PDB file of C-alpha atoms and ligand atoms in Angstrom:
ATOM      1  CA  MET A  77       2.721 -48.361 -44.117  1.00 43.00           C
ATOM      2  CA  SER A  78       5.039 -45.485 -41.847  1.00 42.00           C
ATOM      3  CA  GLY A  79       4.949 -41.998 -43.184  1.00 43.00           C
ATOM      4  CA  ARG A  80       4.898 -38.986 -41.507  1.00 43.00           C
ATOM      5  CA  ILE A  81       2.353 -36.825 -41.372  1.00 43.00           C
ATOM      6  CA  GLU A  82       1.665 -32.945 -41.981  1.00 40.00           C
ATOM      7  CA  SER A  83      -1.147 -30.876 -40.254  1.00 36.00           C
ATOM      8  CA  GLU A  84      -2.529 -29.367 -44.205  1.00 36.00           C
ATOM      9  CA  ALA A  85      -4.555 -27.381 -42.748  1.00 35.00           C
ATOM     10  CA  GLY A  86      -6.853 -26.841 -38.614  1.00 33.00           C
ATOM     11  CA  PRO A  87      -6.146 -28.381 -35.796  1.00 34.00           C
ATOM     12  CA  PRO A  88      -6.314 -32.547 -35.398  1.00 34.00           C
ATOM     13  CA  GLY A  89      -8.955 -33.810 -34.025  1.00 33.00           C
ATOM     14  CA  ARG A  90     -12.209 -32.169 -35.433  1.00 31.00           C
ATOM     15  CA  HIS A  91     -13.282 -35.854 -36.035  1.00 31.00           C
ATOM     16  CA  ALA A  92     -14.915 -38.470 -33.183  1.00 28.00           C
ATOM     17  CA  ALA A  93     -17.138 -36.280 -30.310  1.00 30.00           C
ATOM     18  CA  GLY A  94     -14.999 -37.761 -27.426  1.00 29.00           C
ATOM     19  CA  LEU A  95     -16.506 -40.463 -26.116  1.00 31.00           C
ATOM     20  CA  PHE A  96     -14.929 -43.047 -27.508  1.00 37.00           C
ATOM     21  CA  ALA A  97     -11.483 -44.980 -27.564  1.00 40.00           C
ATOM     22  CA  ALA A  98     -10.795 -44.040 -30.679  1.00 41.00           C
ATOM     23  CA  ALA A  99     -11.626 -39.992 -30.457  1.00 38.00           C
ATOM     24  CA  ALA A 100      -9.377 -40.437 -27.312  1.00 38.00           C
ATOM     25  CA  MET A 101      -6.087 -41.798 -28.781  1.00 39.00           C
ATOM     26  CA  HIS A 102      -6.447 -39.874 -32.308  1.00 40.00           C
ATOM     27  CA  ARG A 103      -7.202 -36.483 -29.825  1.00 40.00           C
ATOM     28  CA  ASP A 104      -3.782 -37.600 -27.539  1.00 38.00           C
ATOM     29  CA  SER A 105      -2.092 -38.064 -30.088  1.00 40.00           C
ATOM     30  CA  ASN A 106      -0.158 -35.214 -30.896  1.00 35.00           C
ATOM     31  CA  GLY A 107      -1.990 -35.758 -34.977  1.00 49.00           C
ATOM     32  CA  ASN A 108      -0.676 -38.714 -35.842  1.00 69.00           C
ATOM     33  CA  ALA A 109      -3.446 -39.354 -38.562  1.00 74.00           C
ATOM     34  CA  LEU A 110      -2.967 -42.945 -39.049  1.00 80.00           C
ATOM     35  CA  HIS A 111      -5.329 -43.308 -36.079  1.00 80.00           C
ATOM     36  CA  ALA A 112      -7.581 -41.549 -36.902  1.00 82.00           C
ATOM     37  CA  PRO A 113     -11.126 -42.972 -37.709  1.00 85.00           C
ATOM     38  CA  VAL A 114     -12.500 -42.930 -40.720  1.00 91.00           C
ATOM     39  CA  LEU A 115     -15.628 -44.376 -41.466  1.00 92.00           C
ATOM     40  CA  VAL A 116     -16.061 -47.277 -43.628  1.00 92.00           C
ATOM     41  CA  LEU A 117     -19.032 -46.920 -45.647  1.00 94.00           C
ATOM     42  CA  ASN A 118     -20.511 -50.765 -47.951  1.00 93.00           C
ATOM     43  CA  ALA A 119     -20.689 -50.038 -51.932  1.00 95.00           C
ATOM     44  CA  SER A 120     -24.287 -49.652 -51.564  1.00 91.00           C
ATOM     45  CA  TYR A 121     -23.460 -45.955 -48.781  1.00 92.00           C
ATOM     46  CA  GLU A 122     -24.651 -47.900 -45.679  1.00 88.00           C
ATOM     47  CA  PRO A 123     -22.020 -46.573 -43.255  1.00 88.00           C
ATOM     48  CA  ILE A 124     -21.396 -50.339 -41.773  1.00 85.00           C
ATOM     49  CA  ASN A 125     -18.121 -49.414 -39.826  1.00 84.00           C
ATOM     50  CA  VAL A 126     -14.975 -47.380 -38.006  1.00 84.00           C
ATOM     51  CA  CYS A 127     -11.301 -48.029 -37.591  1.00 86.00           C
ATOM     52  CA  ALA A 128      -8.372 -46.424 -38.381  1.00 85.00           C
ATOM     53  CA  ALA A 129      -6.755 -44.511 -41.422  1.00 89.00           C
ATOM     54  CA  ARG A 130      -3.574 -47.138 -41.212  1.00 89.00           C
ATOM     55  CA  ARG A 131      -6.350 -49.372 -42.513  1.00 91.00           C
ATOM     56  CA  ALA A 132      -8.315 -47.354 -44.517  1.00 94.00           C
ATOM     57  CA  LEU A 133      -5.700 -46.268 -46.494  1.00 92.00           C
ATOM     58  CA  VAL A 134      -4.312 -49.767 -46.952  1.00 92.00           C
ATOM     59  CA  LEU A 135      -7.834 -50.623 -48.793  1.00 95.00           C
ATOM     60  CA  VAL A 136      -7.407 -47.128 -50.819  1.00 94.00           C
ATOM     61  CA  LEU A 137      -4.806 -48.527 -51.839  1.00 92.00           C
ATOM     62  CA  LYS A 138      -4.844 -52.223 -52.418  1.00 94.00           C
ATOM     63  CA  GLY A 139      -8.441 -50.899 -54.778  1.00 96.00           C
ATOM     64  CA  VAL A 140     -10.724 -52.884 -52.009  1.00 96.00           C
ATOM     65  CA  ALA A 141     -12.299 -49.807 -51.186  1.00 97.00           C
ATOM     66  CA  MET A 142     -12.810 -45.544 -53.079  1.00 97.00           C
ATOM     67  CA  THR A 143     -12.187 -42.695 -50.599  1.00 96.00           C
ATOM     68  CA  GLU A 144     -15.022 -40.664 -50.175  1.00 96.00           C
ATOM     69  CA  GLU A 145     -13.601 -37.904 -47.873  1.00 94.00           C
ATOM     70  CA  GLU A 146     -10.633 -36.502 -47.037  1.00 92.00           C
ATOM     71  CA  ASN A 147      -9.806 -35.512 -43.265  1.00 86.00           C
ATOM     72  CA  GLY A 148      -6.991 -32.609 -44.227  1.00 85.00           C
ATOM     73  CA  HIS A 149      -3.862 -34.547 -43.509  1.00 84.00           C
ATOM     74  CA  PHE A 150      -1.406 -36.175 -46.075  1.00 83.00           C
ATOM     75  CA  LEU A 151       0.768 -39.543 -45.749  1.00 81.00           C
ATOM     76  CA  HIS A 152       3.965 -39.089 -47.261  1.00 77.00           C
ATOM     77  CA  ALA A 153       5.577 -42.174 -47.794  1.00 72.00           C
ATOM     78  CA  ALA A 154       8.460 -42.981 -49.901  1.00 71.00           C
ATOM     79  CA  ARG A 155       7.524 -40.799 -53.098  1.00 75.00           C
ATOM     80  CA  ILE A 156       3.818 -39.962 -52.825  1.00 76.00           C
ATOM     81  CA  ALA A 157       2.036 -38.403 -50.554  1.00 80.00           C
ATOM     82  CA  MET A 158      -1.348 -38.788 -50.358  1.00 83.00           C
ATOM     83  CA  ARG A 159      -4.128 -37.864 -48.910  1.00 88.00           C
ATOM     84  CA  VAL A 160      -5.317 -39.301 -45.921  1.00 90.00           C
ATOM     85  CA  PRO A 161      -9.645 -39.838 -46.176  1.00 93.00           C
ATOM     86  CA  SER A 162     -12.109 -39.387 -43.266  1.00 93.00           C
ATOM     87  CA  VAL A 163     -14.419 -41.314 -45.048  1.00 95.00           C
ATOM     88  CA  ILE A 164     -13.917 -44.217 -47.696  1.00 96.00           C
ATOM     89  CA  ARG A 165     -16.472 -46.644 -49.028  1.00 97.00           C
ATOM     90  CA  LEU A 166     -15.515 -50.688 -50.393  1.00 96.00           C
ATOM     91  CA  LEU A 167     -15.898 -51.187 -54.332  1.00 96.00           C
ATOM     92  CA  GLU A 168     -17.652 -54.344 -53.631  1.00 95.00           C
ATOM     93  CA  TYR A 169     -21.318 -55.441 -52.052  1.00 92.00           C
ATOM     94  CA  ARG A 170     -20.360 -56.768 -48.535  1.00 88.00           C
ATOM     95  CA  ARG A 171     -22.965 -58.727 -46.900  1.00 82.00           C
ATOM     96  CA  ILE A 172     -22.613 -57.637 -43.117  1.00 71.00           C
ATOM     97  CA  PRO A 173     -24.681 -60.441 -41.385  1.00 64.00           C
ATOM     98  CA  HIS A 174     -26.126 -59.144 -37.911  1.00 58.00           C
ATOM     99  CA  GLN A 175     -24.339 -60.440 -34.799  1.00 54.00           C
ATOM    100  CA  SER A 176     -20.375 -60.034 -37.501  1.00 58.00           C
ATOM    101  CA  ARG A 177     -18.531 -59.125 -34.186  1.00 67.00           C
ATOM    102  CA  ALA A 178     -15.827 -61.003 -33.162  1.00 74.00           C
ATOM    103  CA  LEU A 179     -15.756 -61.411 -29.202  1.00 82.00           C
ATOM    104  CA  SER A 180     -12.903 -59.407 -28.506  1.00 86.00           C
ATOM    105  CA  ARG A 181     -11.598 -57.398 -25.733  1.00 91.00           C
ATOM    106  CA  LYS A 182     -11.840 -54.351 -28.163  1.00 85.00           C
ATOM    107  CA  ASN A 183     -15.030 -54.913 -29.436  1.00 84.00           C
ATOM    108  CA  ILE A 184     -16.581 -55.218 -25.433  1.00 91.00           C
ATOM    109  CA  LEU A 185     -14.583 -52.080 -24.494  1.00 91.00           C
ATOM    110  CA  LEU A 186     -16.041 -50.452 -27.936  1.00 86.00           C
ATOM    111  CA  ARG A 187     -19.543 -51.345 -27.221  1.00 87.00           C
ATOM    112  CA  ASP A 188     -19.599 -50.716 -23.623  1.00 91.00           C
ATOM    113  CA  ARG A 189     -17.869 -47.260 -24.556  1.00 89.00           C
ATOM    114  CA  ASN A 190     -14.762 -47.530 -22.736  1.00 92.00           C
ATOM    115  CA  THR A 191     -16.794 -47.234 -19.052  1.00 95.00           C
ATOM    116  CA  CYS A 192     -16.456 -48.750 -16.726  1.00 98.00           C
ATOM    117  CA  GLN A 193     -20.011 -50.734 -16.700  1.00 98.00           C
ATOM    118  CA  TYR A 194     -20.090 -50.412 -12.632  1.00 98.00           C
ATOM    119  CA  CYS A 195     -19.236 -46.524 -11.797  1.00 98.00           C
ATOM    120  CA  ALA A 196     -19.078 -44.614 -15.714  1.00 97.00           C
ATOM    121  CA  THR A 197     -16.010 -43.916 -14.855  1.00 96.00           C
ATOM    122  CA  VAL A 198     -15.213 -43.426 -19.051  1.00 96.00           C
ATOM    123  CA  LEU A 199     -10.935 -44.579 -19.105  1.00 95.00           C
ATOM    124  CA  PRO A 200      -8.897 -45.537 -22.459  1.00 93.00           C
ATOM    125  CA  SER A 201      -8.626 -48.341 -23.038  1.00 91.00           C
ATOM    126  CA  GLY A 202      -4.904 -49.517 -21.479  1.00 93.00           C
ATOM    127  CA  GLU A 203      -6.797 -48.682 -18.284  1.00 96.00           C
ATOM    128  CA  LEU A 204      -9.666 -50.730 -18.418  1.00 97.00           C
ATOM    129  CA  THR A 205     -10.234 -54.401 -17.493  1.00 97.00           C
ATOM    130  CA  LEU A 206     -12.620 -56.726 -18.497  1.00 97.00           C
ATOM    131  CA  ASP A 207     -15.202 -58.289 -15.842  1.00 97.00           C
ATOM    132  CA  HIS A 208     -17.056 -61.554 -16.106  1.00 96.00           C
ATOM    133  CA  VAL A 209     -19.739 -60.635 -14.510  1.00 96.00           C
ATOM    134  CA  ILE A 210     -20.703 -64.374 -12.616  1.00 95.00           C
ATOM    135  CA  PRO A 211     -17.194 -64.705 -12.148  1.00 95.00           C
ATOM    136  CA  ARG A 212     -15.237 -68.094 -14.339  1.00 94.00           C
ATOM    137  CA  SER A 213     -15.098 -69.398 -10.171  1.00 94.00           C
ATOM    138  CA  ARG A 214     -18.164 -69.486 -10.261  1.00 93.00           C
ATOM    139  CA  GLY A 215     -19.638 -71.194 -14.318  1.00 93.00           C
ATOM    140  CA  GLY A 216     -19.816 -67.535 -15.638  1.00 93.00           C
ATOM    141  CA  SER A 217     -18.263 -68.088 -19.212  1.00 92.00           C
ATOM    142  CA  SER A 218     -16.808 -65.908 -21.708  1.00 92.00           C
ATOM    143  CA  THR A 219     -19.489 -64.186 -23.646  1.00 91.00           C
ATOM    144  CA  TRP A 220     -21.315 -61.143 -24.759  1.00 89.00           C
ATOM    145  CA  GLU A 221     -23.471 -61.698 -22.192  1.00 91.00           C
ATOM    146  CA  ASN A 222     -21.467 -62.183 -19.415  1.00 95.00           C
ATOM    147  CA  LEU A 223     -18.617 -59.788 -19.996  1.00 96.00           C
ATOM    148  CA  VAL A 224     -18.109 -55.828 -19.329  1.00 97.00           C
ATOM    149  CA  ALA A 225     -15.584 -53.067 -19.289  1.00 97.00           C
ATOM    150  CA  CYS A 226     -14.904 -52.875 -15.320  1.00 98.00           C
ATOM    151  CA  CYS A 227     -11.636 -49.845 -14.567  1.00 98.00           C
ATOM    152  CA  HIS A 228      -9.854 -51.826 -12.228  1.00 98.00           C
ATOM    153  CA  PRO A 229     -10.891 -50.765  -8.925  1.00 98.00           C
ATOM    154  CA  CYS A 230     -14.397 -51.705  -9.250  1.00 98.00           C
ATOM    155  CA  ASN A 231     -12.894 -55.450 -10.355  1.00 97.00           C
ATOM    156  CA  ARG A 232     -10.775 -55.625  -7.253  1.00 97.00           C
ATOM    157  CA  ARG A 233     -13.910 -54.223  -5.165  1.00 97.00           C
ATOM    158  CA  LYS A 234     -15.648 -57.155  -7.152  1.00 97.00           C
ATOM    159  CA  GLY A 235     -13.575 -60.157  -7.229  1.00 95.00           C
ATOM    160  CA  ASN A 236     -14.980 -63.279  -7.493  1.00 95.00           C
ATOM    161  CA  GLN A 237     -18.381 -61.843  -6.411  1.00 96.00           C
ATOM    162  CA  PHE A 238     -21.715 -61.803  -7.867  1.00 96.00           C
ATOM    163  CA  PRO A 239     -21.952 -58.179  -8.662  1.00 96.00           C
ATOM    164  CA  LEU A 240     -25.476 -58.105  -6.552  1.00 94.00           C
ATOM    165  CA  GLU A 241     -23.116 -59.897  -2.781  1.00 95.00           C
ATOM    166  CA  ALA A 242     -20.508 -57.404  -3.893  1.00 96.00           C
ATOM    167  CA  GLY A 243     -23.139 -54.187  -3.856  1.00 96.00           C
ATOM    168  CA  MET A 244     -22.477 -53.070  -7.071  1.00 97.00           C
ATOM    169  CA  LYS A 245     -24.828 -52.758  -9.639  1.00 96.00           C
ATOM    170  CA  LEU A 246     -24.254 -52.706 -13.380  1.00 96.00           C
ATOM    171  CA  MET A 247     -25.100 -49.786 -15.539  1.00 95.00           C
ATOM    172  CA  ARG A 248     -27.394 -52.201 -18.394  1.00 90.00           C
ATOM    173  CA  GLU A 249     -27.879 -55.331 -19.470  1.00 89.00           C
ATOM    174  CA  PRO A 250     -24.042 -56.489 -22.046  1.00 91.00           C
ATOM    175  CA  ARG A 251     -25.445 -57.337 -25.690  1.00 84.00           C
ATOM    176  CA  ALA A 252     -24.330 -58.184 -28.228  1.00 80.00           C
ATOM    177  CA  PHE A 253     -22.582 -56.226 -30.525  1.00 73.00           C
ATOM    178  CA  ASN A 254     -24.873 -56.146 -33.639  1.00 69.00           C
ATOM    179  CA  LEU A 255     -24.537 -53.373 -36.874  1.00 65.00           C
ATOM    180  CA  HIS A 256     -27.861 -51.708 -34.180  1.00 67.00           C
ATOM    181  CA  THR A 257     -25.101 -51.156 -31.658  1.00 70.00           C
ATOM    182  CA  SER A 258     -22.420 -50.373 -34.463  1.00 74.00           C
ATOM    183  CA  ARG A 259     -24.606 -47.244 -35.591  1.00 76.00           C
ATOM    184  CA  HIS A 260     -24.993 -45.696 -32.584  1.00 76.00           C
ATOM    185  CA  ILE A 261     -22.099 -46.272 -31.929  1.00 76.00           C
ATOM    186  CA  MET A 262     -20.995 -43.966 -35.384  1.00 81.00           C
ATOM    187  CA  ARG A 263     -23.512 -41.745 -34.931  1.00 82.00           C
ATOM    188  CA  LEU A 264     -21.556 -40.926 -31.914  1.00 78.00           C
ATOM    189  CA  MET A 265     -18.575 -40.039 -33.131  1.00 78.00           C
ATOM    190  CA  GLY A 266     -19.417 -38.591 -36.299  1.00 79.00           C
ATOM    191  CA  ARG A 267     -21.928 -36.079 -34.336  1.00 75.00           C
ATOM    192  CA  SER A 268     -18.966 -33.088 -34.818  1.00 74.00           C
ATOM    193  CA  ASP A 269     -18.310 -34.854 -37.765  1.00 78.00           C
ATOM    194  CA  ASP A 270     -19.769 -32.705 -40.458  1.00 82.00           C
ATOM    195  CA  LYS A 271     -17.839 -34.944 -43.022  1.00 88.00           C
ATOM    196  CA  TRP A 272     -19.607 -38.636 -41.576  1.00 89.00           C
ATOM    197  CA  ARG A 273     -23.165 -36.601 -40.539  1.00 87.00           C
ATOM    198  CA  LYS A 274     -24.794 -36.962 -44.143  1.00 86.00           C
ATOM    199  CA  TYR A 275     -23.765 -40.992 -44.564  1.00 88.00           C
ATOM    200  CA  LEU A 276     -24.866 -41.602 -40.613  1.00 84.00           C
ATOM    201  CA  PHE A 277     -28.124 -39.588 -40.143  1.00 75.00           C
ATOM    202  CA  TYR A 278     -30.832 -39.699 -43.341  1.00 61.00           C
TER     203      TYR A 278
HETATM  204 ZN1   ZN B1072     -15.234 -48.989 -12.079  1.00 94.49          ZN
END
């Protein structure tokens, strides 16, 4: 799906609190509304995820979801003009297992809110790396509990040491990304957005 985006009214970028990569990406992309974060609701209106507008539009076009709120932008593709959603809702109820998030670089960065877990610097995804808290060379595994977002300077400083040996301290204990964590993040992202607010704060 490629297309031209026009702003219907107002500046882009009022969708997120600016704390996260998705929000930063949205603001930096000069109104490329296809990257704007969209809140995904279950058929029951329960918030279950955040995805990019591009993916949300695909779900709407496929008839899997419907638009609940629009973000004020249009997507012009071929001969159609579509309003870009801000909130979509799945048409069929989907059971969400409690720990359904796949272990991936993207999800680790999302869990850690693009914040280096050693020095608390917030960076774009491309400037962060993943650190094995217990180094791989010393038996550390690639798990939710042993991987954290890390800036390159901290990663170099830590090297093959345990945090304590390097005189470094984790901001908090890394945990698996569950629905509770997701909802917390969705709330932070939606705090400044009236269209998200009514689905997230009740
Ligand atoms: Zn750092």
